[in-house]
mmCIF file of C-alpha atoms in Angstrom:
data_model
loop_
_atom_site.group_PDB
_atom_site.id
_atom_site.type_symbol
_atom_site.label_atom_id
_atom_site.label_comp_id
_atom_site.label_asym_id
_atom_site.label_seq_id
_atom_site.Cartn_x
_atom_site.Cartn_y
_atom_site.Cartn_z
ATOM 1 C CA UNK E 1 98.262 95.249 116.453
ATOM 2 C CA UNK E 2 99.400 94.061 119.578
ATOM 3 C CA UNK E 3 100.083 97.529 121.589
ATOM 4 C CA UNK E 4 96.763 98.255 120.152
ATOM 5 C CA UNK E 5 95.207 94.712 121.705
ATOM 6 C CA UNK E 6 96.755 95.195 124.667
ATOM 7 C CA UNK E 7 95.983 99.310 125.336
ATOM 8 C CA UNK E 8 92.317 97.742 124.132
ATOM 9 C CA UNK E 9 92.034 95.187 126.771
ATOM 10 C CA UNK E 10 93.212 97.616 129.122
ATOM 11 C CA UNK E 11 90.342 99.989 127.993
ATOM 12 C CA UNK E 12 87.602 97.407 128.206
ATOM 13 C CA UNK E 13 87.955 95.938 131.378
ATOM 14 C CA UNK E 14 88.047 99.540 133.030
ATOM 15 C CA UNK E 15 85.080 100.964 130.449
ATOM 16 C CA UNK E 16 87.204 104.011 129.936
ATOM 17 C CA UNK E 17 85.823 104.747 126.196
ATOM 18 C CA UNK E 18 88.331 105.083 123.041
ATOM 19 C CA UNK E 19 88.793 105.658 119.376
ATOM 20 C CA UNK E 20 91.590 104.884 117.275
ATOM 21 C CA UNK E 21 92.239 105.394 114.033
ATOM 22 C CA UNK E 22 94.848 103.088 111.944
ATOM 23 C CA UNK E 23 95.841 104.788 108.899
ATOM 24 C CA UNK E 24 96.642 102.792 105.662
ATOM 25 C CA UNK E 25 96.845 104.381 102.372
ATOM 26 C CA UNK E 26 94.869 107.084 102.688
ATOM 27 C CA UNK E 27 96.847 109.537 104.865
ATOM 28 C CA UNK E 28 95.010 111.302 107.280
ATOM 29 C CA UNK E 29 97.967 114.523 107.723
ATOM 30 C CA UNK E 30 95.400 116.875 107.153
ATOM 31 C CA UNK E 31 92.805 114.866 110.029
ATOM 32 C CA UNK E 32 95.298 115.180 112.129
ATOM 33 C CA UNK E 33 96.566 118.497 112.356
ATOM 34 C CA UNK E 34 92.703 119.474 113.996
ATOM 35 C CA UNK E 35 93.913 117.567 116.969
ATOM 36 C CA UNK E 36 97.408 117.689 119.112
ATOM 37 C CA UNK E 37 100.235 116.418 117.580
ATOM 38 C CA UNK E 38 102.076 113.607 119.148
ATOM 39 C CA UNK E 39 104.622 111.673 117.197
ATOM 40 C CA UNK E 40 105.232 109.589 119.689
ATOM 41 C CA UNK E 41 106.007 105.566 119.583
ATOM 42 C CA UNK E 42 102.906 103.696 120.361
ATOM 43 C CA UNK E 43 102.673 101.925 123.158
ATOM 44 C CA UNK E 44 100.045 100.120 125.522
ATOM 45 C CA UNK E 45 100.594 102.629 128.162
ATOM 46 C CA UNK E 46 100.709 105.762 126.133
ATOM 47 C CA UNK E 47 97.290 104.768 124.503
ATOM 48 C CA UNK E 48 95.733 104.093 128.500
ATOM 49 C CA UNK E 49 96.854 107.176 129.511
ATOM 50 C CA UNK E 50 95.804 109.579 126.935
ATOM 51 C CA UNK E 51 91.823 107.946 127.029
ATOM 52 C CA UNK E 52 92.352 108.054 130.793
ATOM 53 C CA UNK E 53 88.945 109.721 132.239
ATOM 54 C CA UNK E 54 89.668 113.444 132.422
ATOM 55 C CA UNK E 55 92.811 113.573 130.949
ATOM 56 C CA UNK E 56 93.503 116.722 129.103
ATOM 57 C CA UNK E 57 93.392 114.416 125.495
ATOM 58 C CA UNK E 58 90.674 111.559 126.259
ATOM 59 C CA UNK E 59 87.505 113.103 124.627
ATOM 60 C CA UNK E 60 88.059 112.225 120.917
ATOM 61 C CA UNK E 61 90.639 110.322 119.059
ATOM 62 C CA UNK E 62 93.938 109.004 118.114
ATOM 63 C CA UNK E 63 95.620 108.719 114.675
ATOM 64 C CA UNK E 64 98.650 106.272 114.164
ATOM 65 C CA UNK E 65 100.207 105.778 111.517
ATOM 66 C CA UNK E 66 103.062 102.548 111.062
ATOM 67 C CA UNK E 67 103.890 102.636 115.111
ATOM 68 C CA UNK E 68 103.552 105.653 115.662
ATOM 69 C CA UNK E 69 100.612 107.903 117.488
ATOM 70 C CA UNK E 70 100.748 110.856 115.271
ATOM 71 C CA UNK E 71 97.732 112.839 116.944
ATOM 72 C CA UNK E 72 95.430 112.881 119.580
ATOM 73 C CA UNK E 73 92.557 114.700 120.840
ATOM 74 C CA UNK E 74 91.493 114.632 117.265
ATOM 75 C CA UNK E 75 87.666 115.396 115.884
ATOM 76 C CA UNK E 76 86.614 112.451 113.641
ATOM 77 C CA UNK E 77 83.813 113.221 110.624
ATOM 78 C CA UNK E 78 80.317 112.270 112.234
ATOM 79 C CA UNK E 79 77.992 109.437 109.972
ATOM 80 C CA UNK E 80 74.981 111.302 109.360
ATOM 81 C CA UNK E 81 71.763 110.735 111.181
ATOM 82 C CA UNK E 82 69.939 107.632 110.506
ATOM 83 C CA UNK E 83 73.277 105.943 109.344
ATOM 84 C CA UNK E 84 73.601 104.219 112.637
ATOM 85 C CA UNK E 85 70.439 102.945 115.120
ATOM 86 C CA UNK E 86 70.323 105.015 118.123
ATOM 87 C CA UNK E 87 71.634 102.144 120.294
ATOM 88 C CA UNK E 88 74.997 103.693 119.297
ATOM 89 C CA UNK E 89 77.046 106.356 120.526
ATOM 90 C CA UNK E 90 78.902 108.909 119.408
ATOM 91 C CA UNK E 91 82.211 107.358 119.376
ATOM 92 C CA UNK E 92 80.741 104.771 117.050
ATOM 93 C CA UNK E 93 79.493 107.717 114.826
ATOM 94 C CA UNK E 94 82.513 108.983 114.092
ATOM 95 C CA UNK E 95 84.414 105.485 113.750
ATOM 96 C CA UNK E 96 81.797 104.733 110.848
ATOM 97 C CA UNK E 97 82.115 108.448 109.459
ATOM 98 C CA UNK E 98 85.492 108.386 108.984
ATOM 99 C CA UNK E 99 85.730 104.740 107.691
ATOM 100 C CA UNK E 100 82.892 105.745 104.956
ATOM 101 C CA UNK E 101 85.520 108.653 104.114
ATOM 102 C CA UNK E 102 88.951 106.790 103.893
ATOM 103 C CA UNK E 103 90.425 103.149 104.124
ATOM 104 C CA UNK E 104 91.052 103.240 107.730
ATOM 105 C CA UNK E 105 90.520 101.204 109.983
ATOM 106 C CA UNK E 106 89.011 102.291 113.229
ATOM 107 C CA UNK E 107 88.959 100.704 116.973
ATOM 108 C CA UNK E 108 86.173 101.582 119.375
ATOM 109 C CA UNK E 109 85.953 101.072 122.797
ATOM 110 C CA UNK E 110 82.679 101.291 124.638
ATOM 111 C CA UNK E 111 82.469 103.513 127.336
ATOM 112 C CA UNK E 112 78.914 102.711 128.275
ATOM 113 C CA UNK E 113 79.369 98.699 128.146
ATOM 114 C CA UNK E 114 83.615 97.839 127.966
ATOM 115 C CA UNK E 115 82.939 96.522 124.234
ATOM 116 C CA UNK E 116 85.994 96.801 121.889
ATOM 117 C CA UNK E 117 84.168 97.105 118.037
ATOM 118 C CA UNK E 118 86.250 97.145 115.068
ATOM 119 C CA UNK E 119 84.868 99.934 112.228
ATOM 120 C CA UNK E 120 85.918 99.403 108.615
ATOM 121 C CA UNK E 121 84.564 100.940 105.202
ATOM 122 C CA UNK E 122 81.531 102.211 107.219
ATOM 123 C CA UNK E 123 80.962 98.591 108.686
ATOM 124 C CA UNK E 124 81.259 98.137 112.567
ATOM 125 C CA UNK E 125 82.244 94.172 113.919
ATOM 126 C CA UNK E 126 82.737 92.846 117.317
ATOM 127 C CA UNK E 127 82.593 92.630 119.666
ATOM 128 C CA UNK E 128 86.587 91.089 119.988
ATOM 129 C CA UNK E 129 88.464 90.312 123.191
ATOM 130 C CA UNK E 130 91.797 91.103 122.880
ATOM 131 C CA UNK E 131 93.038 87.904 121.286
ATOM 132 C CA UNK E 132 90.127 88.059 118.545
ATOM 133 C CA UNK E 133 91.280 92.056 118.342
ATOM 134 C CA UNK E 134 95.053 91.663 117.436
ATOM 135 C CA UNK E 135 94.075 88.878 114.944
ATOM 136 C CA UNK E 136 91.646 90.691 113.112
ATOM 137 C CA UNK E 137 93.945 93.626 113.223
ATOM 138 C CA UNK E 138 96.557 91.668 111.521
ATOM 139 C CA UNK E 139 94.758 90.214 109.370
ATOM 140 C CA UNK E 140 93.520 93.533 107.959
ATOM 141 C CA UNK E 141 96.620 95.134 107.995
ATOM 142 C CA UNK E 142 98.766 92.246 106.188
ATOM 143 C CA UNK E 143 98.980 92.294 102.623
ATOM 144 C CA UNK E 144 97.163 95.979 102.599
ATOM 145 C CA UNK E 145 99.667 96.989 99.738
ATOM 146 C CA UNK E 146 99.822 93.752 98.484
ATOM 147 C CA UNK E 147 96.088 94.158 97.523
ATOM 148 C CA UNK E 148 96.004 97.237 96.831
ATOM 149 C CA UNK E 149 98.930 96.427 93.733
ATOM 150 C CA UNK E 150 96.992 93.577 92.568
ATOM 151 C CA UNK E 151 93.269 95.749 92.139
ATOM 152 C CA UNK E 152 95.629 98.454 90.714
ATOM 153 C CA UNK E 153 96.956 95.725 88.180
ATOM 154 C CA UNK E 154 93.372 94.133 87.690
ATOM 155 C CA UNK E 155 91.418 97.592 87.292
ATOM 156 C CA UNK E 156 94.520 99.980 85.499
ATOM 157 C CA UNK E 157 93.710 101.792 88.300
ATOM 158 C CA UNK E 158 97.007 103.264 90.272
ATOM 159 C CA UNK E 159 94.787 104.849 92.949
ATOM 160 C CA UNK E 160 92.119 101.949 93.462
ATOM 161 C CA UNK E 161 91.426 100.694 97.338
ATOM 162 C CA UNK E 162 91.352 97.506 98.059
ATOM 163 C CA UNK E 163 87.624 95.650 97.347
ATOM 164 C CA UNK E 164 86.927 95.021 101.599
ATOM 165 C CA UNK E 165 87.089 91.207 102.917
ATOM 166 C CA UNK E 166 83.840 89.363 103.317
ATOM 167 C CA UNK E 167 84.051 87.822 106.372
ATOM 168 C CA UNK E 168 80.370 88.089 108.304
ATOM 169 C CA UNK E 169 80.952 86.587 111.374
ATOM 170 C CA UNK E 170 81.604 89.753 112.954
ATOM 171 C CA UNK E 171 79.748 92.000 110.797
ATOM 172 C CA UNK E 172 77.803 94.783 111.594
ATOM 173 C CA UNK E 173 75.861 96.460 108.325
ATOM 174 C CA UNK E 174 76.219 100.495 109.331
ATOM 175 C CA UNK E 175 75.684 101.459 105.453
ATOM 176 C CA UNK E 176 72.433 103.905 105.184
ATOM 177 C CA UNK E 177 70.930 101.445 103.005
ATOM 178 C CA UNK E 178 70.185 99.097 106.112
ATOM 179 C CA UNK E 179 70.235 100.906 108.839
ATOM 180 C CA UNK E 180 67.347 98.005 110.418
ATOM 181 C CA UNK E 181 69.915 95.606 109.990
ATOM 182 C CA UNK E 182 72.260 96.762 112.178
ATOM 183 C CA UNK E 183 72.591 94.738 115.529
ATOM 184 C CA UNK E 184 73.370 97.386 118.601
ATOM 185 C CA UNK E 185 76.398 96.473 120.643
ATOM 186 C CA UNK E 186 76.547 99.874 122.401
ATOM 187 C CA UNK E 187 74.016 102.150 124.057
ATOM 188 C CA UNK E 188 73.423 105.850 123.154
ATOM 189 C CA UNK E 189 75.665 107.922 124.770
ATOM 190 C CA UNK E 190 75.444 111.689 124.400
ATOM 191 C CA UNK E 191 78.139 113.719 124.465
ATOM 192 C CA UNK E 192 81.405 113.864 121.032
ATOM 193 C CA UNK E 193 83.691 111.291 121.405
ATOM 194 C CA UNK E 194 81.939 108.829 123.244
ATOM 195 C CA UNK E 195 80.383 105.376 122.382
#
């Protein structure tokens, strides 16, 4: 969570745009063969440099899984139209396509406006400076098997996710249902992999 807050911060204050992907249970092996395979300890730097403007991998996004960057330059599942106001990019797109699709949890940054938005379960928060950011992140990642052994137990369900947090004060409704309700924190940009 830190390398992530501080790579983040980084990202922000220089509006170069981003989009990271945290796997937890749901493995994303076969998401991230379609992009360059990395393997490579995470670190602040690393993460700068690969969403670096015109690098060879900055256009789309990174996987990592425990501390490790296992891909980049990977193509995340679009949300459909309508899912998402047209205030939002395409970065943001993807971060709520791929969230609606798995139990990830995904970390935009904004390359129209610095913002740093945190996508989970097809619902985008933020925006979070990068003390807010590694706290949330840690607080989502704690206890992630924890949970998800307990809803097994509960339901008699082995493969049951975890029922998502309800903590509002952040909270940005991206499900089709309420697409009205969604308050913009990006603007449109036009081009995969941005937002």
């Amino acid at each position: 969570a830190t390398t992530i807050g501080e790579a983040c911060d980084y990202l922000s204050r220089a509006k170069f745009g981003a989009i990271i992907a945290i796997e937890r249970r749901t493995r994303l092996s076969g998401l991230a063969e379609t992009g360059i395979e990395l393997d490579a300890l995470a670190s602040p730097r690393l993460l700068q440099s690969i969403f670096y403007p015109n690098a060879p991998l900055h256009d789309l996004g990174v996987v990592i899984r425990g501390d490790r960057i296992a891909a980049a330059s990977v193509q995340f599942p679009l949300a459909e139209e309508g899912v998402l106001p047209p205030e939002f990019g395409a970065r943001h797109r993807a971060a709520v396509g791929l969230t609606l699709e798995c139990d990830a949890i995904v970390v935009v940054v904004s390359e129209e406006r610095g913002t740093v938005s945190v996508v989970e379960r097809g619902q985008i928060e933020g925006p979070y400076d990068r003390e807010s950011l590694v706290g949330e992140l840690v607080r989502r990642l704690e206890g992630v098997g924890e949970e998800d052994e307990q809803h097994a137990a509960a339901t008699g369900d082995a493969d049951a996710a975890p029922e998502p947090a309800e903590d509002s004060s952040h909270r940005t409704d991206a499900s089709p249902a309420s697409p009205a309700s969604t308050r913009p924190t990006d603007a449109v940009e036009s081009r995969p992999g941005t937002g």
